[in-house]
PDB file of C-alpha atoms and ligand atoms in Angstrom:
ATOM      1  CA  MET A   1     -13.026 -37.088  74.070  1.00 80.00           C
ATOM      2  CA  PRO A   2     -11.725 -33.793  72.333  1.00 91.00           C
ATOM      3  CA  VAL A   3     -13.085 -34.187  68.223  1.00 97.00           C
ATOM      4  CA  ARG A   4      -9.974 -33.608  66.181  1.00 97.00           C
ATOM      5  CA  LEU A   5      -9.134 -33.349  62.385  1.00 98.00           C
ATOM      6  CA  GLY A   6      -9.835 -36.121  60.685  1.00 98.00           C
ATOM      7  CA  ASP A   7     -12.851 -37.085  62.219  1.00 98.00           C
ATOM      8  CA  ILE A   8     -16.084 -38.167  61.716  1.00 98.00           C
ATOM      9  CA  ALA A   9     -18.352 -35.715  62.782  1.00 98.00           C
ATOM     10  CA  PRO A  10     -19.967 -36.641  65.638  1.00 98.00           C
ATOM     11  CA  ASP A  11     -23.482 -37.362  64.457  1.00 98.00           C
ATOM     12  CA  PHE A  12     -25.991 -35.717  66.999  1.00 98.00           C
ATOM     13  CA  THR A  13     -29.981 -34.672  66.100  1.00 98.00           C
ATOM     14  CA  ALA A  14     -31.110 -31.743  68.170  1.00 98.00           C
ATOM     15  CA  GLU A  15     -33.570 -29.136  68.592  1.00 98.00           C
ATOM     16  CA  THR A  16     -32.387 -26.079  66.966  1.00 98.00           C
ATOM     17  CA  THR A  17     -34.340 -23.058  65.157  1.00 98.00           C
ATOM     18  CA  GLU A  18     -35.523 -24.725  61.884  1.00 98.00           C
ATOM     19  CA  GLY A  19     -36.666 -27.899  63.290  1.00 98.00           C
ATOM     20  CA  THR A  20     -35.207 -30.793  64.365  1.00 98.00           C
ATOM     21  CA  ILE A  21     -32.509 -31.916  62.455  1.00 98.00           C
ATOM     22  CA  ASN A  22     -30.174 -35.528  62.460  1.00 98.00           C
ATOM     23  CA  PHE A  23     -26.322 -33.370  61.619  1.00 98.00           C
ATOM     24  CA  HIS A  24     -25.312 -35.299  59.221  1.00 98.00           C
ATOM     25  CA  GLU A  25     -28.920 -36.334  57.640  1.00 98.00           C
ATOM     26  CA  TRP A  26     -28.344 -31.917  57.002  1.00 98.00           C
ATOM     27  CA  LEU A  27     -25.724 -31.482  55.691  1.00 98.00           C
ATOM     28  CA  GLY A  28     -26.162 -34.175  52.603  1.00 98.00           C
ATOM     29  CA  SER A  29     -23.070 -33.744  50.318  1.00 98.00           C
ATOM     30  CA  SER A  30     -21.848 -30.093  51.426  1.00 98.00           C
ATOM     31  CA  TRP A  31     -19.744 -28.589  53.110  1.00 98.00           C
ATOM     32  CA  GLY A  32     -20.728 -27.633  56.901  1.00 98.00           C
ATOM     33  CA  VAL A  33     -19.479 -25.091  59.871  1.00 98.00           C
ATOM     34  CA  LEU A  34     -20.788 -25.856  63.550  1.00 98.00           C
ATOM     35  CA  PHE A  35     -19.940 -22.858  65.576  1.00 98.00           C
ATOM     36  CA  SER A  36     -20.502 -22.123  69.173  1.00 98.00           C
ATOM     37  CA  HIS A  37     -21.443 -19.283  71.787  1.00 97.00           C
ATOM     38  CA  PRO A  38     -21.243 -18.674  74.959  1.00 97.00           C
ATOM     39  CA  ALA A  39     -24.595 -17.697  75.637  1.00 97.00           C
ATOM     40  CA  ASP A  40     -28.020 -15.916  74.048  1.00 98.00           C
ATOM     41  CA  PHE A  41     -28.374 -12.428  74.783  1.00 98.00           C
ATOM     42  CA  THR A  42     -24.581 -11.304  75.068  1.00 97.00           C
ATOM     43  CA  PRO A  43     -23.326  -8.633  73.160  1.00 97.00           C
ATOM     44  CA  VAL A  44     -20.085 -10.308  71.241  1.00 98.00           C
ATOM     45  CA  CYS A  45     -22.413 -13.438  70.022  1.00 98.00           C
ATOM     46  CA  THR A  46     -24.486 -11.476  68.626  1.00 98.00           C
ATOM     47  CA  THR A  47     -23.218  -9.343  66.418  1.00 98.00           C
ATOM     48  CA  GLU A  48     -20.798 -13.472  65.486  1.00 98.00           C
ATOM     49  CA  LEU A  49     -24.659 -14.409  63.849  1.00 98.00           C
ATOM     50  CA  GLY A  50     -25.166 -10.237  62.386  1.00 98.00           C
ATOM     51  CA  THR A  51     -22.244 -11.044  60.534  1.00 98.00           C
ATOM     52  CA  VAL A  52     -22.432 -14.937  59.824  1.00 98.00           C
ATOM     53  CA  ALA A  53     -25.558 -14.166  58.322  1.00 98.00           C
ATOM     54  CA  LYS A  54     -24.878 -11.770  55.881  1.00 98.00           C
ATOM     55  CA  LEU A  55     -22.501 -13.824  55.244  1.00 98.00           C
ATOM     56  CA  ARG A  56     -24.955 -15.883  54.001  1.00 96.00           C
ATOM     57  CA  GLY A  57     -24.445 -15.628  50.046  1.00 97.00           C
ATOM     58  CA  GLU A  58     -20.498 -15.889  50.828  1.00 98.00           C
ATOM     59  CA  PHE A  59     -20.670 -20.543  52.256  1.00 98.00           C
ATOM     60  CA  GLU A  60     -23.497 -20.744  49.711  1.00 97.00           C
ATOM     61  CA  LYS A  61     -21.013 -20.310  46.971  1.00 96.00           C
ATOM     62  CA  ARG A  62     -18.250 -22.413  49.214  1.00 97.00           C
ATOM     63  CA  ASN A  63     -21.676 -25.229  49.131  1.00 98.00           C
ATOM     64  CA  VAL A  64     -21.334 -25.100  52.669  1.00 98.00           C
ATOM     65  CA  LYS A  65     -24.357 -24.929  54.697  1.00 98.00           C
ATOM     66  CA  VAL A  66     -23.348 -23.210  58.551  1.00 98.00           C
ATOM     67  CA  MET A  67     -25.233 -24.241  62.363  1.00 98.00           C
ATOM     68  CA  ALA A  68     -24.290 -22.365  65.520  1.00 98.00           C
ATOM     69  CA  LEU A  69     -25.044 -23.825  68.916  1.00 98.00           C
ATOM     70  CA  SER A  70     -25.795 -22.892  71.967  1.00 97.00           C
ATOM     71  CA  VAL A  71     -27.005 -24.059  75.662  1.00 97.00           C
ATOM     72  CA  ASP A  72     -30.011 -22.046  76.015  1.00 98.00           C
ATOM     73  CA  PRO A  73     -32.942 -23.590  75.206  1.00 98.00           C
ATOM     74  CA  LEU A  74     -35.403 -22.581  72.181  1.00 98.00           C
ATOM     75  CA  ASP A  75     -37.814 -19.854  73.144  1.00 98.00           C
ATOM     76  CA  SER A  76     -34.114 -18.264  74.712  1.00 98.00           C
ATOM     77  CA  HIS A  77     -33.286 -18.629  70.554  1.00 98.00           C
ATOM     78  CA  HIS A  78     -35.880 -17.437  68.896  1.00 98.00           C
ATOM     79  CA  LYS A  79     -36.857 -13.951  70.686  1.00 98.00           C
ATOM     80  CA  TRP A  80     -32.494 -13.564  70.651  1.00 98.00           C
ATOM     81  CA  ILE A  81     -33.130 -13.830  66.718  1.00 98.00           C
ATOM     82  CA  GLY A  82     -35.665 -10.934  66.377  1.00 98.00           C
ATOM     83  CA  ASP A  83     -32.137  -8.838  69.052  1.00 98.00           C
ATOM     84  CA  ILE A  84     -29.551 -10.424  66.331  1.00 98.00           C
ATOM     85  CA  ASN A  85     -31.967  -9.316  63.257  1.00 98.00           C
ATOM     86  CA  GLU A  86     -32.908  -6.112  64.516  1.00 98.00           C
ATOM     87  CA  THR A  87     -29.396  -4.420  66.201  1.00 98.00           C
ATOM     88  CA  GLN A  88     -27.373  -5.792  63.554  1.00 98.00           C
ATOM     89  CA  ASN A  89     -29.789  -5.194  60.062  1.00 98.00           C
ATOM     90  CA  THR A  90     -29.899  -8.826  58.925  1.00 98.00           C
ATOM     91  CA  VAL A  91     -31.804 -11.627  58.819  1.00 98.00           C
ATOM     92  CA  VAL A  92     -30.722 -14.722  60.441  1.00 98.00           C
ATOM     93  CA  ASN A  93     -31.087 -17.646  57.857  1.00 95.00           C
ATOM     94  CA  PHE A  94     -29.861 -20.791  60.143  1.00 98.00           C
ATOM     95  CA  PRO A  95     -30.389 -23.121  62.712  1.00 98.00           C
ATOM     96  CA  ILE A  96     -29.180 -22.263  65.965  1.00 98.00           C
ATOM     97  CA  ILE A  97     -28.943 -25.235  68.372  1.00 98.00           C
ATOM     98  CA  ALA A  98     -31.026 -25.692  71.380  1.00 98.00           C
ATOM     99  CA  ASP A  99     -28.471 -27.379  73.926  1.00 98.00           C
ATOM    100  CA  PRO A 100     -29.321 -26.861  77.676  1.00 98.00           C
ATOM    101  CA  GLU A 101     -27.865 -30.774  78.508  1.00 97.00           C
ATOM    102  CA  PHE A 102     -25.198 -29.791  77.232  1.00 97.00           C
ATOM    103  CA  LYS A 103     -26.084 -33.061  74.449  1.00 98.00           C
ATOM    104  CA  VAL A 104     -24.136 -32.070  71.895  1.00 98.00           C
ATOM    105  CA  ALA A 105     -21.762 -28.640  74.122  1.00 98.00           C
ATOM    106  CA  ASN A 106     -19.816 -32.699  75.069  1.00 97.00           C
ATOM    107  CA  LEU A 107     -20.089 -34.815  72.320  1.00 98.00           C
ATOM    108  CA  TYR A 108     -17.704 -31.496  69.859  1.00 98.00           C
ATOM    109  CA  ASP A 109     -15.827 -30.860  73.576  1.00 97.00           C
ATOM    110  CA  MET A 110     -17.216 -27.082  73.595  1.00 97.00           C
ATOM    111  CA  VAL A 111     -16.798 -26.458  77.063  1.00 96.00           C
ATOM    112  CA  GLN A 112     -13.814 -26.088  78.133  1.00 94.00           C
ATOM    113  CA  PRO A 113     -14.417 -26.170  82.588  1.00 93.00           C
ATOM    114  CA  ALA A 114     -11.087 -24.168  83.236  1.00 92.00           C
ATOM    115  CA  MET A 115     -12.644 -21.738  80.996  1.00 92.00           C
ATOM    116  CA  THR A 116     -15.746 -21.650  82.327  1.00 91.00           C
ATOM    117  CA  ASP A 117     -18.049 -25.335  82.966  1.00 89.00           C
ATOM    118  CA  LYS A 118     -21.380 -23.155  82.296  1.00 93.00           C
ATOM    119  CA  THR A 119     -21.014 -22.237  78.952  1.00 95.00           C
ATOM    120  CA  THR A 120     -19.360 -22.820  75.686  1.00 96.00           C
ATOM    121  CA  VAL A 121     -15.913 -21.024  74.762  1.00 96.00           C
ATOM    122  CA  ARG A 122     -16.048 -20.209  71.120  1.00 98.00           C
ATOM    123  CA  SER A 123     -15.180 -23.740  69.007  1.00 98.00           C
ATOM    124  CA  VAL A 124     -15.657 -24.196  65.568  1.00 98.00           C
ATOM    125  CA  PHE A 125     -15.996 -27.024  63.508  1.00 98.00           C
ATOM    126  CA  VAL A 126     -15.626 -26.992  59.549  1.00 98.00           C
ATOM    127  CA  ILE A 127     -16.354 -30.712  58.009  1.00 98.00           C
ATOM    128  CA  GLY A 128     -15.674 -32.093  55.084  1.00 98.00           C
ATOM    129  CA  PRO A 129     -18.345 -33.833  51.886  1.00 98.00           C
ATOM    130  CA  ASP A 130     -17.305 -37.001  53.815  1.00 98.00           C
ATOM    131  CA  LYS A 131     -17.939 -36.144  57.617  1.00 98.00           C
ATOM    132  CA  LYS A 132     -14.076 -35.467  58.427  1.00 98.00           C
ATOM    133  CA  VAL A 133     -13.705 -32.621  60.848  1.00 98.00           C
ATOM    134  CA  LYS A 134     -11.352 -30.740  57.934  1.00 98.00           C
ATOM    135  CA  LEU A 135     -10.081 -27.460  60.543  1.00 98.00           C
ATOM    136  CA  THR A 136     -10.876 -26.443  64.436  1.00 98.00           C
ATOM    137  CA  ILE A 137     -10.428 -23.325  65.340  1.00 97.00           C
ATOM    138  CA  THR A 138     -10.487 -21.771  69.561  1.00 97.00           C
ATOM    139  CA  TYR A 139     -11.849 -18.651  70.495  1.00 97.00           C
ATOM    140  CA  PRO A 140     -11.807 -17.528  74.381  1.00 96.00           C
ATOM    141  CA  ALA A 141     -15.781 -15.620  74.729  1.00 95.00           C
ATOM    142  CA  SER A 142     -13.619 -12.596  74.697  1.00 95.00           C
ATOM    143  CA  THR A 143     -13.034 -12.568  71.133  1.00 97.00           C
ATOM    144  CA  GLY A 144     -15.036 -12.409  67.851  1.00 98.00           C
ATOM    145  CA  ARG A 145     -14.539 -14.813  65.773  1.00 98.00           C
ATOM    146  CA  ASN A 146     -12.293 -13.222  61.833  1.00 98.00           C
ATOM    147  CA  PHE A 147     -15.774 -14.999  59.322  1.00 98.00           C
ATOM    148  CA  ASP A 148     -13.408 -13.559  56.624  1.00 98.00           C
ATOM    149  CA  GLU A 149     -10.945 -16.067  57.854  1.00 98.00           C
ATOM    150  CA  LEU A 150     -12.983 -18.509  58.009  1.00 98.00           C
ATOM    151  CA  LEU A 151     -14.321 -17.720  54.554  1.00 98.00           C
ATOM    152  CA  ARG A 152     -10.466 -17.807  53.476  1.00 98.00           C
ATOM    153  CA  VAL A 153      -9.136 -21.158  55.013  1.00 98.00           C
ATOM    154  CA  ILE A 154     -12.127 -23.121  53.847  1.00 98.00           C
ATOM    155  CA  GLU A 155     -11.364 -21.400  50.553  1.00 98.00           C
ATOM    156  CA  SER A 156      -7.905 -23.152  51.508  1.00 98.00           C
ATOM    157  CA  LEU A 157      -8.586 -26.658  52.296  1.00 98.00           C
ATOM    158  CA  GLN A 158     -11.905 -27.124  49.299  1.00 98.00           C
ATOM    159  CA  LEU A 159      -8.472 -26.015  47.135  1.00 97.00           C
ATOM    160  CA  THR A 160      -6.085 -28.868  48.692  1.00 96.00           C
ATOM    161  CA  ALA A 161      -9.019 -31.177  48.980  1.00 96.00           C
ATOM    162  CA  GLU A 162      -9.265 -31.183  45.283  1.00 97.00           C
ATOM    163  CA  TYR A 163      -5.024 -30.174  43.890  1.00 97.00           C
ATOM    164  CA  SER A 164      -1.835 -31.895  45.108  1.00 97.00           C
ATOM    165  CA  VAL A 165      -1.148 -27.941  47.235  1.00 98.00           C
ATOM    166  CA  ALA A 166      -0.731 -26.451  50.009  1.00 98.00           C
ATOM    167  CA  THR A 167      -1.560 -23.224  50.857  1.00 98.00           C
ATOM    168  CA  PRO A 168       1.438 -20.552  52.103  1.00 98.00           C
ATOM    169  CA  ALA A 169       0.833 -17.957  54.957  1.00 98.00           C
ATOM    170  CA  ASN A 170      -0.805 -15.795  54.657  1.00 98.00           C
ATOM    171  CA  TRP A 171      -2.570 -17.321  51.243  1.00 98.00           C
ATOM    172  CA  LYS A 172      -5.041 -15.508  49.932  1.00 97.00           C
ATOM    173  CA  HIS A 173      -7.300 -16.064  46.166  1.00 97.00           C
ATOM    174  CA  GLY A 174      -6.103 -15.477  43.543  1.00 97.00           C
ATOM    175  CA  GLU A 175      -1.679 -16.103  44.669  1.00 98.00           C
ATOM    176  CA  ASP A 176       0.432 -18.750  43.765  1.00 98.00           C
ATOM    177  CA  VAL A 177       0.111 -21.887  46.129  1.00 98.00           C
ATOM    178  CA  ILE A 178       2.046 -24.336  46.710  1.00 98.00           C
ATOM    179  CA  ILE A 179       3.215 -28.004  45.464  1.00 98.00           C
ATOM    180  CA  VAL A 180       2.968 -30.474  47.518  1.00 98.00           C
ATOM    181  CA  THR A 181       6.048 -32.749  48.366  1.00 97.00           C
ATOM    182  CA  GLY A 182       4.708 -36.347  47.103  1.00 97.00           C
ATOM    183  CA  VAL A 183       4.296 -34.961  43.573  1.00 98.00           C
ATOM    184  CA  LYS A 184       7.643 -36.222  41.171  1.00 98.00           C
ATOM    185  CA  ASP A 185       9.611 -33.355  40.129  1.00 98.00           C
ATOM    186  CA  GLU A 186       9.009 -35.148  35.892  1.00 98.00           C
ATOM    187  CA  ASP A 187       4.937 -34.699  37.204  1.00 98.00           C
ATOM    188  CA  VAL A 188       4.454 -31.563  37.973  1.00 98.00           C
ATOM    189  CA  PRO A 189       4.172 -29.936  34.255  1.00 97.00           C
ATOM    190  CA  ALA A 190       0.844 -32.245  32.932  1.00 97.00           C
ATOM    191  CA  LYS A 191       0.137 -31.460  36.538  1.00 97.00           C
ATOM    192  CA  PHE A 192      -0.180 -28.038  36.126  1.00 98.00           C
ATOM    193  CA  PRO A 193       0.159 -26.418  33.138  1.00 97.00           C
ATOM    194  CA  LYS A 194       0.264 -22.633  34.436  1.00 97.00           C
ATOM    195  CA  GLY A 195       4.051 -22.861  35.329  1.00 98.00           C
ATOM    196  CA  HIS A 196       5.617 -23.311  37.795  1.00 98.00           C
ATOM    197  CA  LYS A 197       8.467 -21.812  40.187  1.00 98.00           C
ATOM    198  CA  LYS A 198      11.303 -23.766  42.125  1.00 98.00           C
ATOM    199  CA  ILE A 199      13.077 -21.765  44.398  1.00 98.00           C
ATOM    200  CA  LYS A 200      13.832 -25.420  46.428  1.00 98.00           C
ATOM    201  CA  PRO A 201      13.129 -28.945  45.208  1.00 97.00           C
ATOM    202  CA  TYR A 202      11.384 -28.947  48.618  1.00 97.00           C
ATOM    203  CA  LEU A 203       9.575 -25.279  47.408  1.00 98.00           C
ATOM    204  CA  ARG A 204       7.236 -24.864  45.203  1.00 98.00           C
ATOM    205  CA  THR A 205       5.009 -22.977  43.515  1.00 98.00           C
ATOM    206  CA  THR A 206       2.255 -22.686  40.943  1.00 98.00           C
ATOM    207  CA  PRO A 207      -0.328 -20.196  39.887  1.00 98.00           C
ATOM    208  CA  GLN A 208      -3.720 -21.268  42.156  1.00 98.00           C
ATOM    209  CA  PRO A 209      -5.190 -24.056  39.402  1.00 97.00           C
ATOM    210  CA  ASN A 210      -8.572 -23.764  39.327  1.00 95.00           C
ATOM    211  CA  LEU A 211      -9.068 -19.884  38.177  1.00 95.00           C
TER     212      LEU A 211
HETATM  213  C1  BEZ B 301     -20.125 -12.113  74.408  1.00 81.63           C
HETATM  214  O1  BEZ B 301     -20.999 -12.156  73.504  1.00 81.63           O
HETATM  215  O2  BEZ B 301     -20.006 -10.776  74.619  1.00 81.63           O
HETATM  216  C2  BEZ B 301     -19.866 -13.032  75.804  1.00 81.63           C
HETATM  217  C3  BEZ B 301     -20.598 -14.120  76.097  1.00 81.63           C
HETATM  218  C4  BEZ B 301     -19.658 -14.381  76.870  1.00 81.63           C
HETATM  219  C5  BEZ B 301     -19.118 -13.592  77.831  1.00 81.63           C
HETATM  220  C6  BEZ B 301     -18.728 -12.620  77.051  1.00 81.63           C
HETATM  221  C7  BEZ B 301     -18.226 -12.382  76.467  1.00 81.63           C
END
């Protein structure tokens, strides 16, 4: 079964490079990112894990914990981390699940057999503090992910979770946001004291409320 937006993220207990972890306990009240990799000792994955390690501070600022998965065993992960640290000039500082029996990979539908049934594709799940899936992204093995984009969408998700707003196409930190249509015109000034523009009855914008 695919894991869909709004579903409770399936819970699991798995061996990782940072010990045995129960996913929901480990998440606690944080946001979470779970992302899969096709295989250890592969070039694109090596750059991806190095990039995420370097962005650790950015994830922490947003109260996001990060966990990776590859279907190779734990001893392979530990050896590979040495290569990642050396070649990407960083220190891998988040758990990588060892999933040689594809237990978590299958739970999250990370194997897409029309591509290959031997490894996972590049799946990403963003999970909210309520343990619900807020975002899913799937890339093929040959395309490395854009983790700046992941940080951007997490900022949007956190903003829209807290305020009655949505973010427009290509929205970036600091730009105006959209007031959701459920907010009545008469309630807008009190809810959005920084002001607003009414471009159409259904298209009202306001400065980013949490700045
Ligand atoms: C890579 O990470 O470079 C990779 C992994 C599997 C297939 C293709 C590329």
